[in-house]
Amino acid sequence: MDPGRLCHNNMLEKDSRIYIAGHRGLVGSALLRRLEAEGFERPITRTHGELDLSRQAEVEGFFESERPDYVFLAAARVGGILANSTYPADFIRDNLRIQTNVIDAAYRGGVKKLLFLGSSCIYPRDCPQPMKEEHLLTGPLEPTNEPYAVAKIAGIKMCEAYNRQYGTRFVSVMPTNLYGPGDNFDLEHSHVLAALIRKFCDAKAAGAGSVTVWGTGSPRREFLHVDDMADACVFVMEHYEGDGILNIGTGKDMTIQELAGLIRDVVGFKGGIRFDPARPDGTPQKLLDVSRLASLGWKSRIPLREGIEATCTWYRDNVGAGPGGGVSMPREGS
Ligand code: GFB
């Protein structure tokens, strides 16, 4: 396996044909914002209604007619700990289908480079911390999201196999837990940071006495703002080549209890915090070793508190305030 290296021969041109699969999801929408802000003329996007990525013939037809040069594969079925354990079949089926169709069509369509988005849950449940890229496939996975993780591992291995057999340039990145504008704030399906923003904002508005946080509060998680993630994706697309996967994170984690305290503080909620240990904790710790990407020249920039403040504002303006407050955002997309 080619472990990967820095390259400078892959700069995206303003008129490059860049396809963002999943442009309505958390990561895809951040990528689109980023590329449009930089004056890229032709980001190619399709809504789910226009192109169903789980249907092979549709995906092949799309690649034949649109001929993208670069692909950000940010389309996926995603969700938090409860969604993963409630819909395991949907998570493994939809992700295998989407990524298989897009990766294969990208090869057949002569795509110059594809970036596949994995997840930090590909690493073993009891992985040494911080988790290094070489820890992949060294131990059993966390049961609450094993089907999703297995699909993502299949995507990584598919990229590697296509590179080896067909000489493609497909690269896989492993983001830590992401958050930011455009996140899913549905209490059953979301990830923890979005859920807690909603719970604390709504509790403050309702004058509630306390907020309930799932689990014991002791698991440790790392959080990366999605605009940093989009920046890292563009950096990797332009500057990295090889089969070796790359972790993307901040390199810093905190307990769920600490996160709840921080969000309570940002929101200005004066009530208490209760924990519900009947809800699952999931993996005890998920902290990425980000030294590999740092050695290539990329580091996260958005401080957590600042990112949470901006996401609270986005939530109040877009989800929590209106009559449809708390609407479920699309689950497919990032
Ligand atoms: O973000 P989260 O749903 O997913 O939960 P994972 C992280 C931690 O926050 C768990 C706790 O220990 C939850 O019990 N938590 C506390 C809450 N309150 C809440 C709440 O109101 N909502 C949620 N959702 N959690 C996911 C995987 O794991 O991470 C996916 O299931 C993916 O496959 C994603 O990898 C990045 O971090 O445990």
Short mmCIF file of C-alpha atoms and ligand atoms in Angstrom, two decimals:
data_model
loop_
_atom_site.label_atom_id
_atom_site.label_comp_id
_atom_site.label_asym_id
_atom_site.label_seq_id
_atom_site.Cartn_x
_atom_site.Cartn_y
_atom_site.Cartn_z
CA MET A 1 0.00 0.00 0.00
CA ASP A 2 1.16 3.49 -0.89
CA PRO A 3 1.14 5.26 2.49
CA GLY A 4 0.55 8.68 0.94
CA ARG A 5 2.52 11.88 0.44
CA LEU A 6 2.29 15.62 -0.07
CA CYS A 7 1.65 16.69 -3.67
CA HIS A 8 1.27 20.11 -5.25
CA ASN A 9 0.16 19.15 -8.73
CA ASN A 10 -3.52 18.95 -8.10
CA MET A 11 -4.74 22.50 -7.53
CA LEU A 12 -8.44 22.88 -8.27
CA GLU A 13 -9.03 25.39 -11.08
CA LYS A 14 -11.89 27.86 -10.89
CA ASP A 15 -13.50 26.16 -13.89
CA SER A 16 -12.80 22.57 -12.78
CA ARG A 17 -15.83 20.30 -12.86
CA ILE A 18 -16.25 19.54 -9.17
CA TYR A 19 -19.10 17.29 -8.03
CA ILE A 20 -20.20 17.55 -4.41
CA ALA A 21 -22.22 14.43 -3.63
CA GLY A 22 -24.48 15.25 -0.66
CA HIS A 23 -24.44 19.05 -1.01
CA ARG A 24 -27.45 19.46 1.29
CA GLY A 25 -25.84 17.65 4.21
CA LEU A 26 -23.63 19.10 6.91
CA VAL A 27 -20.28 18.60 5.15
CA GLY A 28 -21.53 18.92 1.57
CA SER A 29 -23.23 22.26 2.26
CA ALA A 30 -20.07 23.56 3.95
CA LEU A 31 -18.03 22.49 0.92
CA LEU A 32 -20.44 24.22 -1.43
CA ARG A 33 -20.30 27.45 0.65
CA ARG A 34 -16.53 27.28 0.62
CA LEU A 35 -16.15 26.66 -3.13
CA GLU A 36 -18.72 29.33 -4.04
CA ALA A 37 -17.05 31.85 -1.73
CA GLU A 38 -13.76 31.22 -3.52
CA GLY A 39 -15.30 31.80 -6.93
CA PHE A 40 -15.41 28.26 -8.25
CA GLU A 41 -17.66 28.49 -11.24
CA ARG A 42 -18.99 25.03 -11.60
CA PRO A 43 -19.61 23.04 -8.47
CA ILE A 44 -21.96 20.31 -9.68
CA THR A 45 -24.81 19.37 -7.35
CA ARG A 46 -27.93 17.21 -7.50
CA THR A 47 -30.69 16.93 -4.95
CA HIS A 48 -31.89 13.50 -3.85
CA GLY A 49 -35.00 14.03 -6.01
CA GLU A 50 -32.86 14.71 -9.09
CA LEU A 51 -30.40 11.86 -8.57
CA ASP A 52 -30.86 8.88 -6.27
CA LEU A 53 -27.29 7.82 -5.47
CA SER A 54 -28.46 4.41 -4.29
CA ARG A 55 -29.48 3.56 -7.89
CA GLN A 56 -26.57 2.38 -9.97
CA ALA A 57 -27.99 3.15 -13.43
CA GLU A 58 -28.89 6.72 -12.42
CA VAL A 59 -25.41 7.33 -11.01
CA GLU A 60 -23.69 5.91 -14.09
CA GLY A 61 -25.88 8.06 -16.37
CA PHE A 62 -25.07 11.16 -14.31
CA PHE A 63 -21.29 10.59 -14.50
CA GLU A 64 -21.49 9.93 -18.26
CA SER A 65 -23.36 13.15 -18.93
CA GLU A 66 -21.69 15.47 -16.38
CA ARG A 67 -18.09 14.14 -16.57
CA PRO A 68 -16.86 15.58 -13.26
CA ASP A 69 -13.07 15.91 -12.80
CA TYR A 70 -13.17 15.95 -9.00
CA VAL A 71 -15.61 14.31 -6.59
CA PHE A 72 -16.20 15.05 -2.91
CA LEU A 73 -18.14 12.00 -1.73
CA ALA A 74 -19.99 13.57 1.21
CA ALA A 75 -23.30 11.78 0.64
CA ALA A 76 -24.18 9.24 3.28
CA ARG A 77 -26.85 8.17 5.71
CA VAL A 78 -25.64 9.58 9.01
CA GLY A 79 -26.96 10.01 12.52
CA GLY A 80 -26.12 9.93 16.19
CA ILE A 81 -25.90 7.07 18.59
CA LEU A 82 -29.66 6.39 18.74
CA ALA A 83 -30.28 6.59 14.98
CA ASN A 84 -27.36 4.22 14.38
CA SER A 85 -28.67 1.62 16.80
CA THR A 86 -32.34 1.99 15.72
CA TYR A 87 -31.77 1.73 11.94
CA PRO A 88 -28.71 -0.51 11.52
CA ALA A 89 -29.98 -2.05 8.27
CA ASP A 90 -30.62 1.34 6.67
CA PHE A 91 -27.18 2.59 7.71
CA ILE A 92 -25.24 -0.33 6.23
CA ARG A 93 -27.40 -0.72 3.08
CA ASP A 94 -27.66 2.93 2.08
CA ASN A 95 -24.01 3.71 2.72
CA LEU A 96 -22.75 0.64 0.87
CA ARG A 97 -25.00 1.42 -2.08
CA ILE A 98 -24.19 5.13 -2.31
CA GLN A 99 -20.43 4.77 -1.99
CA THR A 100 -20.21 1.71 -4.26
CA ASN A 101 -22.15 3.44 -7.02
CA VAL A 102 -20.25 6.72 -6.78
CA ILE A 103 -16.75 5.22 -6.44
CA ASP A 104 -17.27 2.81 -9.34
CA ALA A 105 -18.88 5.45 -11.58
CA ALA A 106 -16.01 7.83 -10.76
CA TYR A 107 -13.52 5.21 -11.96
CA ARG A 108 -15.51 4.47 -15.11
CA GLY A 109 -16.01 8.16 -15.81
CA GLY A 110 -12.27 8.91 -15.57
CA VAL A 111 -12.54 11.19 -12.52
CA LYS A 112 -9.12 12.71 -11.74
CA LYS A 113 -9.50 12.52 -7.99
CA LEU A 114 -12.14 11.49 -5.46
CA LEU A 115 -12.27 12.24 -1.74
CA PHE A 116 -14.19 9.70 0.33
CA LEU A 117 -15.49 10.72 3.75
CA GLY A 118 -15.18 8.03 6.39
CA SER A 119 -15.69 8.49 10.12
CA SER A 120 -13.74 8.18 13.36
CA CYS A 121 -16.05 5.27 14.31
CA ILE A 122 -14.07 3.00 11.93
CA TYR A 123 -11.52 2.56 14.73
CA PRO A 124 -11.86 -0.19 17.36
CA ARG A 125 -14.06 0.55 20.38
CA ASP A 126 -11.13 0.09 22.75
CA CYS A 127 -8.55 1.74 20.52
CA PRO A 128 -5.48 3.29 22.18
CA GLN A 129 -5.97 7.08 22.38
CA PRO A 130 -5.36 9.23 20.47
CA MET A 131 -6.34 6.98 17.54
CA LYS A 132 -3.77 6.73 14.79
CA GLU A 133 -4.50 5.84 11.17
CA GLU A 134 -2.69 2.52 11.57
CA HIS A 135 -5.19 1.41 14.25
CA LEU A 136 -7.76 0.63 11.53
CA LEU A 137 -8.84 -3.05 11.68
CA THR A 138 -6.91 -3.86 14.83
CA GLY A 139 -9.88 -4.72 17.08
CA PRO A 140 -13.67 -5.09 17.51
CA LEU A 141 -15.88 -2.09 16.71
CA GLU A 142 -18.33 -0.21 18.97
CA PRO A 143 -21.62 -2.18 18.75
CA THR A 144 -23.95 0.88 18.60
CA ASN A 145 -22.59 1.87 15.19
CA GLU A 146 -20.92 -1.26 13.83
CA PRO A 147 -23.01 -1.52 10.60
CA TYR A 148 -22.25 2.13 9.72
CA ALA A 149 -18.56 1.65 10.54
CA VAL A 150 -18.36 -1.53 8.45
CA ALA A 151 -19.84 0.34 5.46
CA LYS A 152 -17.29 3.14 5.90
CA ILE A 153 -14.42 0.64 6.19
CA ALA A 154 -15.66 -0.97 2.96
CA GLY A 155 -15.50 2.45 1.28
CA ILE A 156 -11.90 2.98 2.42
CA LYS A 157 -10.89 -0.47 1.18
CA MET A 158 -12.74 0.08 -2.10
CA CYS A 159 -10.77 3.28 -2.74
CA GLU A 160 -7.51 1.46 -1.95
CA ALA A 161 -8.44 -1.49 -4.18
CA TYR A 162 -9.38 0.74 -7.13
CA ASN A 163 -6.12 2.65 -6.74
CA ARG A 164 -4.16 -0.61 -6.76
CA GLN A 165 -5.99 -2.34 -9.60
CA TYR A 166 -7.08 0.56 -11.78
CA GLY A 167 -4.57 3.27 -10.93
CA THR A 168 -7.21 5.73 -9.71
CA ARG A 169 -6.41 8.55 -7.23
CA PHE A 170 -9.03 8.08 -4.57
CA VAL A 171 -8.30 9.34 -1.06
CA SER A 172 -10.12 8.66 2.24
CA VAL A 173 -10.40 11.02 5.20
CA MET A 174 -11.70 10.25 8.72
CA PRO A 175 -13.45 13.19 10.35
CA THR A 176 -14.05 13.30 14.07
CA ASN A 177 -17.54 14.29 15.38
CA LEU A 178 -18.63 17.30 13.31
CA TYR A 179 -21.00 20.16 14.05
CA GLY A 180 -22.03 23.51 12.60
CA PRO A 181 -24.64 25.28 10.48
CA GLY A 182 -26.87 22.88 8.57
CA ASP A 183 -26.58 20.16 11.21
CA ASN A 184 -29.48 17.85 12.04
CA PHE A 185 -31.21 19.08 15.21
CA ASP A 186 -33.78 16.28 15.46
CA LEU A 187 -33.55 15.02 19.02
CA GLU A 188 -33.84 11.34 18.12
CA HIS A 189 -31.48 11.32 15.14
CA SER A 190 -28.89 14.02 15.75
CA HIS A 191 -25.41 13.91 17.20
CA VAL A 192 -24.77 15.15 20.71
CA LEU A 193 -23.61 18.72 20.06
CA ALA A 194 -26.62 19.66 17.92
CA ALA A 195 -28.97 17.89 20.35
CA LEU A 196 -27.59 19.80 23.32
CA ILE A 197 -27.79 23.16 21.53
CA ARG A 198 -31.43 22.47 20.86
CA LYS A 199 -32.14 21.20 24.37
CA PHE A 200 -30.51 24.16 26.10
CA CYS A 201 -31.93 26.82 23.73
CA ASP A 202 -35.43 25.36 23.99
CA ALA A 203 -35.18 24.93 27.78
CA LYS A 204 -34.13 28.56 28.17
CA ALA A 205 -36.97 29.76 25.94
CA ALA A 206 -39.47 27.63 27.87
CA GLY A 207 -38.10 28.60 31.29
CA ALA A 208 -37.51 24.92 32.11
CA GLY A 209 -35.75 23.91 35.34
CA SER A 210 -33.28 21.41 33.88
CA VAL A 211 -31.99 19.70 30.74
CA THR A 212 -31.55 15.94 30.43
CA VAL A 213 -28.34 14.69 28.85
CA TRP A 214 -28.12 11.05 27.69
CA GLY A 215 -25.77 8.59 29.32
CA THR A 216 -23.43 9.13 32.25
CA GLY A 217 -21.66 12.23 30.93
CA SER A 218 -18.28 10.51 31.16
CA PRO A 219 -17.61 9.54 27.48
CA ARG A 220 -15.03 11.75 25.82
CA ARG A 221 -15.55 13.19 22.34
CA GLU A 222 -13.69 15.55 20.01
CA PHE A 223 -15.62 18.17 18.00
CA LEU A 224 -14.64 19.84 14.73
CA HIS A 225 -16.51 22.72 13.11
CA VAL A 226 -17.74 21.78 9.64
CA ASP A 227 -16.13 24.85 8.02
CA ASP A 228 -12.76 23.54 9.26
CA MET A 229 -13.74 20.16 7.82
CA ALA A 230 -14.52 21.72 4.42
CA ASP A 231 -11.16 23.53 4.53
CA ALA A 232 -9.38 20.24 5.29
CA CYS A 233 -11.20 18.45 2.46
CA VAL A 234 -10.07 21.05 -0.08
CA PHE A 235 -6.53 20.93 1.35
CA VAL A 236 -6.40 17.13 1.06
CA MET A 237 -7.87 17.16 -2.44
CA GLU A 238 -5.17 19.58 -3.56
CA HIS A 239 -2.17 18.42 -1.55
CA TYR A 240 -2.34 14.73 -0.71
CA GLU A 241 -2.02 11.55 -2.66
CA GLY A 242 -1.85 7.88 -1.70
CA ASP A 243 -3.80 5.05 -0.08
CA GLY A 244 -3.09 5.98 3.54
CA ILE A 245 -6.20 7.31 5.29
CA LEU A 246 -6.02 10.70 7.02
CA ASN A 247 -7.60 11.70 10.33
CA ILE A 248 -9.25 15.14 10.48
CA GLY A 249 -9.90 16.66 13.89
CA THR A 250 -8.67 19.13 16.45
CA GLY A 251 -6.64 16.69 18.56
CA LYS A 252 -8.53 17.82 21.71
CA ASP A 253 -11.43 16.11 23.44
CA MET A 254 -13.70 16.67 26.46
CA THR A 255 -16.30 14.76 28.44
CA ILE A 256 -19.98 15.00 27.50
CA GLN A 257 -20.50 16.57 30.93
CA GLU A 258 -17.98 19.30 30.07
CA LEU A 259 -19.63 19.83 26.69
CA ALA A 260 -23.05 20.19 28.33
CA GLY A 261 -21.61 22.75 30.77
CA LEU A 262 -20.06 24.73 27.91
CA ILE A 263 -23.26 24.81 25.84
CA ARG A 264 -25.31 25.74 28.93
CA ASP A 265 -22.94 28.63 29.50
CA VAL A 266 -22.99 29.80 25.85
CA VAL A 267 -26.78 29.66 25.75
CA GLY A 268 -27.10 31.35 29.14
CA PHE A 269 -29.39 28.69 30.61
CA LYS A 270 -29.57 29.00 34.39
CA GLY A 271 -31.21 25.65 35.22
CA GLY A 272 -29.59 22.32 36.07
CA ILE A 273 -28.18 19.41 34.08
CA ARG A 274 -29.42 15.85 34.68
CA PHE A 275 -27.93 12.68 33.26
CA ASP A 276 -29.96 9.70 32.07
CA PRO A 277 -27.75 6.62 32.43
CA ALA A 278 -30.48 4.45 30.85
CA ARG A 279 -29.35 5.94 27.50
CA PRO A 280 -26.22 4.45 25.89
CA ASP A 281 -22.79 6.03 26.32
CA GLY A 282 -21.28 4.38 23.24
CA THR A 283 -17.51 4.39 22.83
CA PRO A 284 -15.77 5.60 26.05
CA GLN A 285 -13.38 7.87 24.14
CA LYS A 286 -12.90 8.98 20.54
CA LEU A 287 -9.89 11.24 20.09
CA LEU A 288 -8.05 11.35 16.79
CA ASP A 289 -4.30 11.60 16.43
CA VAL A 290 -4.09 14.41 13.88
CA SER A 291 -0.31 14.55 13.60
CA ARG A 292 -0.25 13.06 10.12
CA LEU A 293 -2.39 15.82 8.61
CA ALA A 294 -0.52 18.41 10.71
CA SER A 295 2.78 17.21 9.23
CA LEU A 296 1.33 17.82 5.76
CA GLY A 297 0.50 21.40 6.78
CA TRP A 298 -3.15 21.50 7.95
CA LYS A 299 -4.54 22.43 11.37
CA SER A 300 -8.05 23.25 12.59
CA ARG A 301 -8.72 26.94 13.27
CA ILE A 302 -12.18 27.47 14.76
CA PRO A 303 -12.15 27.41 18.59
CA LEU A 304 -14.92 25.22 20.05
CA ARG A 305 -16.65 27.97 22.02
CA GLU A 306 -16.75 30.27 18.99
CA GLY A 307 -18.08 27.46 16.80
CA ILE A 308 -20.80 26.63 19.33
CA GLU A 309 -21.84 30.31 19.57
CA ALA A 310 -22.19 30.52 15.78
CA THR A 311 -24.10 27.25 15.64
CA CYS A 312 -26.50 28.40 18.37
CA THR A 313 -27.20 31.53 16.31
CA TRP A 314 -27.78 29.40 13.22
CA TYR A 315 -30.13 27.13 15.16
CA ARG A 316 -32.18 30.05 16.51
CA ASP A 317 -32.38 31.69 13.06
CA ASN A 318 -33.10 28.59 11.01
CA VAL A 319 -34.63 25.85 13.11
CA GLY A 320 -35.73 26.80 16.59
CA ALA A 321 -37.45 30.13 16.03
CA GLY A 322 -40.20 29.57 13.46
CA PRO A 323 -43.54 27.80 13.77
CA GLY A 324 -41.91 24.61 12.45
CA GLY A 325 -39.34 24.87 15.29
CA GLY A 326 -37.28 21.75 15.67
CA VAL A 327 -37.99 20.40 12.19
CA SER A 328 -35.99 17.37 11.26
CA MET A 329 -33.18 18.33 8.90
CA PRO A 330 -32.28 15.92 6.06
CA ARG A 331 -30.56 12.81 7.29
CA GLU A 332 -28.85 12.00 4.07
CA GLY A 333 -26.00 14.17 3.06
CA SER A 334 -22.91 14.29 5.17
O1 GFB B 1 -22.91 12.25 19.07
P1 GFB B 1 -23.43 10.93 19.47
O2 GFB B 1 -24.87 10.65 19.16
O3 GFB B 1 -22.64 9.77 18.81
O4 GFB B 1 -23.26 10.75 21.07
P2 GFB B 1 -21.25 8.98 19.02
C1 GFB B 1 -22.07 11.06 21.72
C2 GFB B 1 -22.24 10.93 23.22
O5 GFB B 1 -23.12 11.97 23.67
C3 GFB B 1 -22.86 9.62 23.69
C4 GFB B 1 -24.09 11.43 24.53
O6 GFB B 1 -22.19 9.22 24.87
C5 GFB B 1 -24.30 10.02 23.99
O7 GFB B 1 -24.92 9.19 24.98
N1 GFB B 1 -25.30 12.27 24.53
C6 GFB B 1 -25.75 12.97 25.60
C7 GFB B 1 -26.14 12.47 23.53
N2 GFB B 1 -26.91 13.58 25.31
C8 GFB B 1 -27.18 13.31 24.02
C9 GFB B 1 -28.25 13.69 23.14
O8 GFB B 1 -29.19 14.39 23.51
N3 GFB B 1 -28.16 13.21 21.85
C10 GFB B 1 -27.13 12.43 21.43
N4 GFB B 1 -27.12 12.01 20.14
N5 GFB B 1 -26.13 12.03 22.26
C11 GFB B 1 -21.68 8.54 16.54
C12 GFB B 1 -21.90 7.32 15.71
O9 GFB B 1 -21.26 8.09 17.76
O10 GFB B 1 -20.66 9.38 16.08
C13 GFB B 1 -21.83 7.56 14.27
O11 GFB B 1 -23.10 6.70 16.12
C14 GFB B 1 -20.75 8.53 13.86
O12 GFB B 1 -21.65 6.35 13.65
C15 GFB B 1 -20.70 9.75 14.75
O13 GFB B 1 -19.50 7.92 13.90
C16 GFB B 1 -19.56 10.67 14.43
O14 GFB B 1 -20.09 9.90 19.02
O15 GFB B 1 -21.34 8.08 20.20
#
